[in-house]
Amino acid sequence: ASATDRAFAADVVIVGTGPAGAAYARILSEERPDLRILQFDAGSLLTDPPGAHVKNLVDDADRAAAQRLSEGPNPSHTHESTDTLDGYASDAARVVRPGTYLLTEGYQLGEQVGLPALAFSTNVGGMGAHWTCACPRPGESERVDFLPDFDELLTTAERLLGVSSEVMADSAMAHLVRKRLSDGLDSRRSRSVAAMPLAVRRRDDGSLWWSGSDVVFGDETRGNPNHRLVPRALVTTVRTSDRRVIGVTVRDLETGESYDVGSATVVVAADALRTPQLLWASSIRPPALGRYLNDQPQVVHAVKLRDVPAQKTTRQAGPVDLLSGVSWVPFTDAAPFHGQVMQLDASPVPYDGEIMPGEVVGLGWFCPKDIREEDRVDFDSEAVDGYGMPAMRIHYDLTDTDRRTLARAKEEIVAVGDLLGDAVFGDPIEFPAGASLHYQGTTRMGATDDGRSVCDENSQVWGYPGLYVAGNGVIPTAIACNPTLTNVALAIRGARAIAKNQKPGLTVDQRIKNHA
Ligand code: FAD
């Protein structure tokens, strides 16, 4: 079809197909099947069903091909992915995980720390096709307490993501790790050590199915004849008239043609950096847009478990099983770190050595950032990125508070590691800023329009009726835990608001008449 043939309309346009965009599609499909939903992603379709996790692709070559396809506009010009522990242990400032790609410029300005490891994924399913699936609940000051229904939203988000604490909690080694952690920590902390809630399920044949956007979409979205997903379609502008949303402009990345889509409701779920990019490109620039950018400073350590009973398993090709599971040392205000303890040969930090599967565990301590208005992404009015969108400029630094928190995290991670075994490589490593892959705050939610937030409690942009933002950027608190569960929880609230307020969708007859 030519561009003009496709000058169509929708009741709701969703930009992005990561877990956030998928949550909007799912809730709207459940609650308002009458609404015509068009969902665009700049990236390629990798899997059938759309948006599945690439870890579910059992063939190594298929998985590698899907990862390459996710790595941005010019994958052949980018990096070699870091795939050994040595790579991580080096001082290399720019770690890259398979399926992601880095910003090529503007990630570090002047003397600032910047975000050298700031990464993106461009594919149907977004980073949700490549993630580790850890879905802890936020606790204490991480919580978004101005939302009265926050707990119910988290429960619904767990349902949409298929989160369970049981799937891998059961092996002997997982018990051993958890017991050592609990014995050493629980009596002096306000939240207890637990098995990490993971978005993964065990299928009837015993294999694991890691949740991606496919699980969030669910049969409800796939079976909704009013929902349509369009890959390789870059949304370049959100169109407004008098601050009222009227639609989007889309560029077909196959043909290069652009076309307009009319819609009075647009949800931008294009990740924490590209959501503000699209708003900025559309001249929608609330004062807080792109500000309060925060990434979780991260410290990692590895230990070889002490006194492990002999295992019969050997290492196999393909996706690995988690013999020592993933354990969780929850964030508390008194010990403000989110601790994740997981088998290294299954984590995004692979291990190369000659060891028994499951025997080496990595500890990752994520810190809350000392959030500041001046930490921000802004955009160049002339230079463009690989997609022709305004080039990002990252203004980002660590404060004295951040440095103190990091120093404390290092002490704590060594102490916790000692509970488990012996250090594998000397001192803990501080990852380069941006390596957490958890970028927040750039389109943050607020209870009032005081200039320090971009959207209201339903994720609707202040002063722009019909425009919603979604993703980790909406999270207003200094969260240290993995953010996707909270991200999806906030998306559910926004989707419900649309479901409640949107007028009935047009019937097919009405649409034909309108376009005649
Ligand atoms: P994304 O998943 O990033 O999706 C955004 C989508 O928008 C992309 O598909 C992109 O192509 C599309 N897009 C962008 N701009 C445009 C445009 N202009 N037009 C059209 N489409 C556009 N989180 C956790 O909570 N737990 C974990 O254990 C965890 N582990 C991780 C491990 C790895 C290796 C990685 C890469 C990430 C991990 N994350 C984890 C982070 C997690 O994947 C993200 O929090 C989550 O995917 C965010 O969802 P999202 O929908 O907001 O954004």
Coordinates of C-alpha atoms and ligand atoms in Angstrom, one line a residue:
A1 CA 0.0 0.0 0.0
S2 CA 1.3 3.5 -0.7
A3 CA 1.6 6.1 2.0
T4 CA -1.6 7.8 1.1
D5 CA -3.6 4.6 1.2
R6 CA -2.5 4.3 4.7
A7 CA -3.6 7.7 6.0
F8 CA -5.8 6.0 8.4
A9 CA -7.2 6.7 11.8
A10 CA -7.3 4.9 15.1
D11 CA -8.9 5.4 18.5
V12 CA -5.6 4.8 20.3
V13 CA -2.1 4.9 18.9
I14 CA 0.6 3.2 21.0
V15 CA 4.3 4.0 20.2
G16 CA 6.6 1.2 21.3
T17 CA 6.0 -2.6 21.9
G18 CA 8.2 -3.2 25.0
P19 CA 6.4 -4.3 28.2
A20 CA 5.0 -0.8 28.8
G21 CA 3.4 -0.5 25.3
A22 CA 2.2 -4.1 25.5
A23 CA 0.5 -3.4 28.9
Y24 CA -1.6 -0.7 27.3
A25 CA -2.6 -3.0 24.4
R26 CA -3.5 -5.8 26.8
I27 CA -5.6 -3.7 29.2
L28 CA -7.4 -1.9 26.4
S29 CA -8.0 -5.2 24.6
E30 CA -9.5 -6.6 27.8
E31 CA -11.6 -3.6 28.8
R32 CA -12.4 -1.9 25.5
P33 CA -12.4 -4.3 22.6
D34 CA -14.4 -1.7 20.6
L35 CA -11.4 0.6 20.3
R36 CA -9.2 0.5 17.3
I37 CA -5.6 0.3 18.4
L38 CA -2.6 0.9 16.2
Q39 CA 0.8 0.1 17.7
F40 CA 4.0 1.0 16.1
D41 CA 7.6 0.0 16.7
A42 CA 10.7 1.2 14.9
G43 CA 12.2 -2.3 15.3
S44 CA 11.8 -5.5 13.4
L45 CA 9.6 -8.4 14.3
L46 CA 11.8 -11.1 15.8
T47 CA 9.5 -13.9 16.9
D48 CA 6.2 -15.5 16.5
P49 CA 4.3 -14.7 18.7
P50 CA 5.5 -11.1 18.4
G51 CA 7.6 -9.8 21.3
A52 CA 8.9 -13.1 22.7
H53 CA 12.1 -13.2 24.7
V54 CA 15.0 -14.3 22.5
K55 CA 16.2 -16.6 25.2
N56 CA 13.3 -18.9 24.2
L57 CA 15.0 -19.4 20.8
V58 CA 16.8 -22.6 21.3
D59 CA 19.0 -22.4 18.2
D60 CA 22.1 -20.3 19.0
A61 CA 22.3 -18.9 15.5
D62 CA 18.6 -17.8 15.5
R63 CA 19.1 -16.2 18.8
A64 CA 22.3 -14.3 17.7
A65 CA 20.5 -13.2 14.6
A66 CA 17.5 -11.8 16.6
Q67 CA 20.0 -10.0 18.9
R68 CA 21.7 -8.4 16.0
L69 CA 18.4 -7.2 14.5
S70 CA 17.7 -5.4 17.8
E71 CA 21.0 -3.5 17.8
G72 CA 19.9 -0.3 16.2
P73 CA 20.0 1.5 12.9
N74 CA 23.5 0.4 11.8
P75 CA 24.3 -2.9 13.6
S76 CA 27.3 -3.6 11.4
H77 CA 28.9 -0.4 12.6
T78 CA 28.4 -1.0 16.3
H79 CA 30.3 -2.9 18.9
E80 CA 31.3 -6.4 19.6
S81 CA 29.1 -7.5 22.5
T82 CA 30.9 -8.0 25.8
D83 CA 30.5 -11.6 26.5
T84 CA 33.1 -12.7 29.0
L85 CA 33.5 -11.9 32.6
D86 CA 37.0 -10.5 31.7
G87 CA 35.3 -8.0 29.6
Y88 CA 33.2 -6.8 32.5
A89 CA 36.1 -6.9 34.9
S90 CA 38.2 -4.6 32.7
D91 CA 37.9 -0.9 33.1
A92 CA 36.1 -0.6 29.8
A93 CA 33.7 2.2 30.3
R94 CA 31.2 1.0 27.7
V95 CA 29.8 -2.5 28.4
V96 CA 27.3 -3.8 25.8
R97 CA 24.9 -6.6 26.2
P98 CA 23.7 -8.7 23.3
G99 CA 20.5 -7.2 21.8
T100 CA 21.4 -3.7 22.9
Y101 CA 23.5 -0.9 21.4
L102 CA 25.1 2.3 22.8
L103 CA 24.7 5.9 22.1
T104 CA 27.5 6.9 19.7
E105 CA 28.0 10.5 21.0
G106 CA 26.7 12.9 23.6
Y107 CA 26.8 10.4 26.4
Q108 CA 29.5 12.2 28.4
L109 CA 29.8 16.0 28.4
G110 CA 32.7 17.9 29.8
E111 CA 34.1 16.6 33.1
Q112 CA 30.8 14.8 34.0
V113 CA 30.5 11.1 34.6
G114 CA 27.8 10.9 31.9
L115 CA 26.1 7.7 31.0
P116 CA 28.8 5.9 28.9
A117 CA 26.9 2.6 29.1
L118 CA 23.5 4.0 28.1
A119 CA 21.9 1.4 25.9
F120 CA 18.8 0.8 23.8
S121 CA 17.1 -2.0 22.0
T122 CA 15.1 -1.5 18.9
N123 CA 12.9 -4.5 18.0
V124 CA 9.4 -5.6 18.6
G125 CA 9.3 -6.4 22.3
G126 CA 12.0 -3.8 23.1
M127 CA 14.4 -4.6 25.9
G128 CA 11.8 -7.0 27.1
A129 CA 13.1 -9.4 24.5
H130 CA 16.5 -9.4 26.1
W131 CA 16.0 -8.8 29.8
T132 CA 16.8 -10.9 32.9
C133 CA 13.1 -11.0 34.0
A134 CA 13.8 -10.1 37.6
C135 CA 10.5 -8.5 38.9
P136 CA 11.0 -7.5 42.6
R137 CA 8.4 -5.3 44.2
P138 CA 9.6 -1.8 45.2
G139 CA 9.6 -1.3 49.0
E140 CA 9.7 1.5 51.5
S141 CA 10.8 4.8 49.9
E142 CA 10.9 3.2 46.5
R143 CA 7.1 2.9 46.5
V144 CA 4.9 5.4 44.6
D145 CA 2.8 6.1 47.6
F146 CA 0.6 8.9 46.2
L147 CA -1.2 6.2 44.2
P148 CA -3.9 4.7 46.4
D149 CA -4.1 1.5 44.3
F150 CA -0.3 0.9 44.0
D151 CA -0.4 -2.6 45.5
E152 CA -3.2 -3.8 43.4
L153 CA -1.5 -2.4 40.3
L154 CA 1.7 -4.3 41.2
T155 CA -0.4 -7.5 41.6
T156 CA -2.0 -7.0 38.2
A157 CA 1.5 -6.2 36.7
E158 CA 2.7 -9.6 38.1
R159 CA -0.2 -11.3 36.4
L160 CA 0.5 -9.6 33.0
L161 CA 4.2 -10.4 33.2
G162 CA 3.7 -13.9 34.4
V163 CA 5.8 -13.4 37.5
S164 CA 6.5 -16.3 39.9
S165 CA 8.9 -16.8 42.8
E166 CA 8.7 -20.6 42.6
V167 CA 10.0 -21.6 39.1
M168 CA 13.7 -21.8 40.0
A169 CA 13.6 -21.6 43.7
D170 CA 13.6 -25.3 44.3
S171 CA 17.0 -26.6 43.5
A172 CA 19.4 -27.7 46.3
M173 CA 21.8 -24.9 45.4
A174 CA 19.1 -22.2 45.4
H175 CA 18.1 -23.3 48.9
L176 CA 21.7 -23.2 50.1
V177 CA 22.3 -19.7 48.7
R178 CA 19.1 -18.4 50.3
K179 CA 19.7 -20.0 53.6
R180 CA 23.1 -18.5 53.9
L181 CA 21.8 -15.1 53.0
S182 CA 18.8 -15.3 55.4
D183 CA 20.8 -16.6 58.3
G184 CA 23.3 -13.7 57.9
L185 CA 20.9 -10.9 57.1
D186 CA 17.3 -11.3 58.1
S187 CA 17.5 -10.6 61.8
R188 CA 18.8 -7.1 61.2
R189 CA 16.7 -6.0 58.2
S190 CA 13.1 -4.8 57.7
R191 CA 12.6 -6.9 54.6
S192 CA 13.6 -10.5 54.3
V193 CA 15.8 -12.4 51.8
A194 CA 13.6 -14.2 49.3
A195 CA 13.7 -16.1 46.0
M196 CA 13.7 -13.4 43.3
P197 CA 10.3 -13.1 41.7
L198 CA 10.9 -13.8 38.0
A199 CA 8.8 -13.4 34.9
V200 CA 9.3 -17.0 33.7
R201 CA 7.2 -20.1 33.7
R202 CA 8.0 -23.8 33.3
R203 CA 6.2 -25.4 30.4
D204 CA 4.7 -28.8 30.4
D205 CA 7.9 -30.3 28.7
G206 CA 10.0 -28.9 31.6
S207 CA 11.6 -26.1 29.5
L208 CA 11.5 -22.5 30.6
W209 CA 9.5 -19.8 28.8
W210 CA 11.0 -16.4 29.7
S211 CA 8.3 -13.6 29.5
G212 CA 8.6 -10.9 26.9
S213 CA 6.0 -8.6 25.6
D214 CA 4.3 -11.7 24.1
V215 CA 3.2 -12.7 27.6
V216 CA 2.0 -9.2 28.4
F217 CA 0.1 -9.0 25.1
G218 CA -1.5 -12.3 25.8
D219 CA -4.2 -14.0 23.8
E220 CA -6.5 -11.1 24.7
T221 CA -4.4 -8.7 22.4
R222 CA -3.5 -11.3 19.8
G223 CA -7.2 -12.3 19.4
N224 CA -8.4 -8.6 19.3
P225 CA -9.3 -7.9 15.6
N226 CA -9.1 -4.2 16.5
H227 CA -5.5 -4.3 17.5
R228 CA -2.8 -4.0 14.9
L229 CA 1.0 -4.1 15.4
V230 CA 3.2 -2.4 12.8
P231 CA 6.9 -3.1 12.9
R232 CA 9.7 -1.1 11.3
A233 CA 7.5 2.0 11.7
L234 CA 9.2 5.0 13.4
V235 CA 6.9 7.5 14.9
T236 CA 8.6 10.9 14.1
T237 CA 6.0 13.3 15.5
V238 CA 3.1 13.5 17.8
R239 CA 0.7 15.9 16.1
T240 CA -1.2 18.4 18.2
S241 CA -3.6 21.2 17.6
D242 CA -4.0 23.8 20.3
R243 CA -2.4 21.3 22.8
R244 CA -4.9 18.6 21.9
V245 CA -3.5 15.4 20.4
I246 CA -4.7 14.8 16.9
G247 CA -2.4 11.9 15.8
V248 CA 1.1 10.9 14.8
T249 CA 3.4 10.9 11.8
V250 CA 5.0 7.6 11.0
R251 CA 8.0 6.8 8.8
D252 CA 7.9 3.3 7.2
L253 CA 11.6 2.3 7.6
E254 CA 11.3 -0.2 4.7
T255 CA 10.3 2.4 2.1
G256 CA 11.3 5.7 3.8
E257 CA 7.8 7.0 3.2
S258 CA 6.0 9.0 5.9
Y259 CA 2.3 9.0 6.6
D260 CA -0.1 10.5 9.1
V261 CA -2.4 8.6 11.4
G262 CA -5.3 10.4 13.1
S263 CA -6.0 9.6 16.7
A264 CA -7.2 11.7 19.7
T265 CA -5.3 9.4 22.1
V266 CA -1.5 8.6 21.8
V267 CA 0.5 6.6 24.3
V268 CA 4.3 7.1 23.9
A269 CA 6.1 4.0 25.4
A270 CA 9.3 4.5 23.5
D271 CA 11.7 3.9 26.5
A272 CA 13.0 6.5 29.0
L273 CA 15.2 8.3 26.5
R274 CA 13.2 8.1 23.3
T275 CA 9.9 9.0 24.9
P276 CA 11.2 12.5 25.8
Q277 CA 13.0 12.5 22.4
L278 CA 9.7 12.1 20.5
L279 CA 7.9 14.7 22.7
W280 CA 10.7 17.2 22.2
A281 CA 10.8 16.5 18.4
S282 CA 7.0 17.3 18.5
S283 CA 7.6 20.6 20.3
I284 CA 5.9 19.2 23.4
R285 CA 8.4 20.4 26.1
P286 CA 7.1 20.6 29.6
P287 CA 9.7 22.0 32.0
A288 CA 10.5 18.6 33.6
L289 CA 10.8 16.7 30.2
G290 CA 14.1 14.7 30.2
R291 CA 15.1 15.9 33.7
Y292 CA 15.5 14.0 36.9
L293 CA 17.2 11.3 34.7
N294 CA 18.4 8.6 37.0
D295 CA 20.2 5.3 36.5
Q296 CA 21.1 2.9 39.2
P297 CA 24.7 3.0 40.2
Q298 CA 25.8 -0.6 40.3
V299 CA 28.4 -2.7 42.0
V300 CA 29.1 -6.3 41.2
H301 CA 31.1 -9.0 42.8
A302 CA 31.5 -12.8 42.3
V303 CA 32.0 -15.6 44.7
K304 CA 32.6 -19.3 44.4
L305 CA 30.1 -21.0 46.7
R306 CA 31.8 -22.6 49.7
D307 CA 31.1 -26.3 50.5
V308 CA 28.7 -27.1 47.7
P309 CA 27.5 -30.7 47.6
A310 CA 28.6 -32.4 44.3
Q311 CA 26.2 -32.0 41.4
K312 CA 25.5 -34.4 38.6
T313 CA 24.7 -31.8 36.0
T314 CA 27.1 -30.7 33.2
R315 CA 27.0 -27.6 31.2
Q316 CA 24.8 -27.8 28.1
A317 CA 24.6 -25.8 24.9
G318 CA 21.7 -23.4 24.5
P319 CA 19.9 -21.5 27.2
V320 CA 21.1 -22.5 30.7
D321 CA 19.0 -23.5 33.6
L322 CA 19.4 -21.7 36.9
L323 CA 20.8 -24.2 39.3
S324 CA 21.5 -21.8 42.1
G325 CA 18.4 -19.7 41.2
V326 CA 18.2 -16.0 41.7
S327 CA 18.0 -14.7 45.3
W328 CA 16.9 -11.3 46.4
V329 CA 18.1 -9.0 49.1
P330 CA 15.4 -6.4 49.1
F331 CA 16.0 -2.6 49.3
T332 CA 15.4 -1.0 52.6
D333 CA 15.7 2.6 53.6
A334 CA 18.3 1.7 56.2
A335 CA 20.4 -0.4 53.7
P336 CA 19.5 1.4 50.5
F337 CA 20.6 -1.3 48.0
H338 CA 18.7 -3.7 45.8
G339 CA 20.7 -6.9 46.0
Q340 CA 20.5 -9.6 43.3
V341 CA 22.4 -12.9 43.7
M342 CA 22.4 -15.1 40.7
Q343 CA 24.3 -17.8 39.0
L344 CA 26.8 -16.3 36.7
D345 CA 26.5 -18.6 33.7
A346 CA 22.9 -17.6 33.3
S347 CA 23.1 -13.9 34.1
P348 CA 23.8 -11.1 31.6
V349 CA 27.4 -11.2 32.9
P350 CA 28.5 -14.6 31.5
Y351 CA 31.4 -16.5 33.1
D352 CA 34.0 -18.3 31.1
G353 CA 36.0 -20.4 33.6
E354 CA 36.1 -24.1 34.3
I355 CA 33.6 -24.5 37.0
M356 CA 30.6 -26.6 38.0
P357 CA 27.4 -25.1 36.7
G358 CA 25.8 -23.0 39.3
E359 CA 28.8 -22.8 41.5
V360 CA 29.8 -19.3 40.9
V361 CA 27.3 -16.7 41.8
G362 CA 27.4 -13.0 40.9
L363 CA 26.2 -10.4 43.3
G364 CA 24.8 -7.2 41.9
W365 CA 24.0 -4.3 44.2
F366 CA 22.0 -1.6 42.6
C367 CA 21.9 1.8 44.4
P368 CA 19.2 4.5 44.3
K369 CA 20.4 7.7 42.6
D370 CA 20.5 11.0 44.4
I371 CA 17.9 12.5 42.0
R372 CA 18.5 16.0 40.7
E373 CA 16.8 18.2 38.2
E374 CA 20.1 18.9 36.3
D375 CA 20.7 15.3 35.5
R376 CA 19.0 15.2 32.1
V377 CA 18.8 14.3 28.5
D378 CA 18.3 17.2 26.2
F379 CA 18.3 17.3 22.5
D380 CA 20.3 19.0 19.8
S381 CA 18.3 21.3 17.5
E382 CA 20.4 20.4 14.5
A383 CA 22.3 17.1 14.9
V384 CA 20.3 13.9 14.5
D385 CA 20.8 10.2 15.6
G386 CA 20.9 7.1 13.4
Y387 CA 17.1 7.3 12.9
G388 CA 17.1 11.0 12.0
M389 CA 15.6 12.0 15.4
P390 CA 17.1 14.8 17.5
A391 CA 20.5 13.8 18.9
M392 CA 20.6 13.2 22.6
R393 CA 22.9 15.1 24.9
I394 CA 23.4 13.5 28.4
H395 CA 24.1 15.8 31.3
Y396 CA 24.7 13.5 34.2
D397 CA 26.9 13.3 37.3
L398 CA 27.2 11.5 40.6
T399 CA 26.9 13.6 43.8
D400 CA 28.8 13.2 47.1
T401 CA 25.8 11.3 48.4
D402 CA 26.0 8.9 45.4
R403 CA 29.7 8.3 46.0
R404 CA 29.0 7.5 49.7
T405 CA 26.2 5.1 48.7
L406 CA 28.5 3.4 46.2
A407 CA 31.3 3.0 48.8
R408 CA 28.8 1.5 51.3
A409 CA 27.5 -0.8 48.6
K410 CA 31.0 -2.1 48.0
E411 CA 31.5 -2.8 51.7
E412 CA 28.1 -4.5 52.0
I413 CA 28.5 -6.7 48.8
V414 CA 31.8 -8.0 50.1
A415 CA 30.2 -8.8 53.5
V416 CA 27.3 -10.6 51.9
G417 CA 29.6 -12.4 49.5
D418 CA 31.6 -13.7 52.5
L419 CA 28.4 -15.3 53.8
L420 CA 28.3 -17.4 50.6
G421 CA 31.9 -18.3 49.6
D422 CA 35.2 -16.9 48.4
A423 CA 35.7 -14.0 46.0
V424 CA 36.5 -15.0 42.5
F425 CA 38.1 -11.8 41.3
G426 CA 39.5 -9.4 43.9
D427 CA 37.5 -6.4 44.9
P428 CA 34.0 -5.6 43.7
I429 CA 33.7 -3.7 40.4
E430 CA 31.8 -0.5 39.9
F431 CA 30.0 -0.7 36.6
P432 CA 30.1 2.4 34.3
A433 CA 27.1 4.7 34.7
G434 CA 24.3 3.5 32.5
A435 CA 25.1 -0.2 32.8
S436 CA 22.1 -0.9 35.0
L437 CA 19.8 -0.5 31.9
H438 CA 17.3 1.0 34.3
Y439 CA 16.8 4.6 33.3
Q440 CA 14.1 6.5 35.0
G441 CA 12.6 9.9 35.8
T442 CA 12.6 11.6 32.4
T443 CA 8.8 11.7 32.0
R444 CA 8.1 11.4 35.7
M445 CA 4.7 11.1 37.3
G446 CA 3.5 13.7 39.9
A447 CA 0.5 14.2 42.1
T448 CA 0.4 17.9 41.1
D449 CA 1.5 20.0 38.2
D450 CA 4.4 21.8 40.0
G451 CA 6.8 21.8 37.1
R452 CA 8.7 18.8 38.5
S453 CA 6.7 16.2 36.8
V454 CA 5.7 15.5 33.2
C455 CA 2.5 13.6 33.7
D456 CA -0.4 13.1 36.2
E457 CA -1.3 10.0 38.2
N458 CA -2.8 8.4 35.1
S459 CA 0.3 9.1 33.0
Q460 CA -1.4 11.8 31.0
V461 CA 1.0 14.7 30.1
W462 CA 0.1 17.8 32.0
G463 CA -1.7 20.2 29.7
Y464 CA -1.9 17.8 26.7
P465 CA -5.2 16.0 26.9
G466 CA -5.0 12.7 25.1
L467 CA -1.2 12.3 25.4
Y468 CA 0.1 9.6 27.7
V469 CA 3.6 8.6 28.5
A470 CA 4.8 5.1 29.6
G471 CA 7.9 3.3 30.6
N472 CA 10.6 3.5 33.3
G473 CA 10.8 7.3 32.7
V474 CA 7.4 7.7 34.4
I475 CA 8.7 6.3 37.8
P476 CA 9.1 9.3 40.1
T477 CA 10.9 7.7 43.1
A478 CA 14.6 6.8 43.5
I479 CA 14.0 3.2 42.8
A480 CA 16.9 0.8 43.2
C481 CA 15.1 -2.4 42.3
N482 CA 14.6 -3.6 38.7
P483 CA 12.0 -1.2 37.4
T484 CA 9.9 -3.2 34.8
L485 CA 7.2 -4.4 37.3
T486 CA 6.7 -0.8 38.5
N487 CA 6.7 0.5 34.9
V488 CA 4.0 -2.0 33.9
A489 CA 2.0 -1.2 37.1
L490 CA 1.9 2.5 36.2
A491 CA 1.0 1.6 32.6
I492 CA -2.0 -0.4 33.8
R493 CA -3.3 2.6 35.6
G494 CA -3.0 4.8 32.5
A495 CA -4.6 2.2 30.3
R496 CA -7.5 1.9 32.7
A497 CA -8.0 5.7 32.6
I498 CA -8.1 5.6 28.8
A499 CA -10.5 2.6 28.9
K500 CA -12.8 4.6 31.2
N501 CA -12.8 7.9 29.5
Q502 CA -12.6 7.1 25.8
K503 CA -15.8 7.5 23.9
P504 CA -17.2 4.4 22.1
G505 CA -15.0 3.4 19.1
L506 CA -16.4 4.0 15.7
T507 CA -18.2 1.1 14.0
V508 CA -16.8 -0.1 10.7
D509 CA -19.6 1.7 8.9
Q510 CA -18.9 5.0 10.6
R511 CA -15.2 4.7 9.7
I512 CA -15.9 4.0 6.0
K513 CA -18.2 7.0 6.0
N514 CA -15.6 9.2 7.6
H515 CA -13.0 8.2 5.0
A516 CA -15.3 8.5 2.0
Ligands
FAD1 P1 11.5 -0.9 26.0 O1 11.4 -2.3 26.3 O2 12.9 -0.4 25.8 O3 10.7 -0.7 24.6 C1 10.7 0.6 24.0 C2 10.3 0.3 22.5 O4 10.1 1.6 21.9 C3 11.4 -0.4 21.7 O5 10.9 -1.5 21.1 C4 11.8 0.7 20.6 O6 12.1 0.1 19.4 C5 10.5 1.5 20.5 N1 10.7 2.9 20.0 C6 11.5 3.8 20.5 N2 11.4 5.0 19.8 C7 10.4 4.8 18.9 C8 9.8 5.6 17.9 N3 10.1 6.9 17.8 N4 8.8 5.0 17.1 C9 8.5 3.7 17.3 N5 9.0 2.9 18.2 C10 10.0 3.4 19.0 N6 14.4 -4.9 33.9 C11 13.9 -5.5 35.0 O7 12.9 -5.0 35.6 N7 14.4 -6.7 35.5 C12 15.5 -7.3 34.9 O8 15.9 -8.4 35.3 C13 16.1 -6.6 33.7 N8 17.1 -7.2 33.1 C14 17.6 -6.6 32.0 C15 18.6 -7.2 31.3 C16 19.0 -6.8 30.1 C17 20.2 -7.5 29.3 C18 18.4 -5.7 29.5 C19 18.7 -5.2 28.1 C20 17.3 -5.0 30.2 C21 16.9 -5.5 31.4 N9 15.9 -4.9 32.1 C22 15.4 -5.4 33.3 C23 15.3 -3.6 31.7 C24 13.9 -3.9 31.0 O9 14.1 -4.7 29.8 C25 13.2 -2.6 30.7 O10 12.9 -2.0 32.0 C26 11.9 -2.8 29.9 O11 12.1 -3.5 28.7 C27 11.3 -1.4 29.7 O12 10.1 -1.5 29.0 P2 9.6 -0.4 28.0 O13 8.4 -0.9 27.3 O14 9.4 0.8 28.9 O15 10.8 0.0 27.0

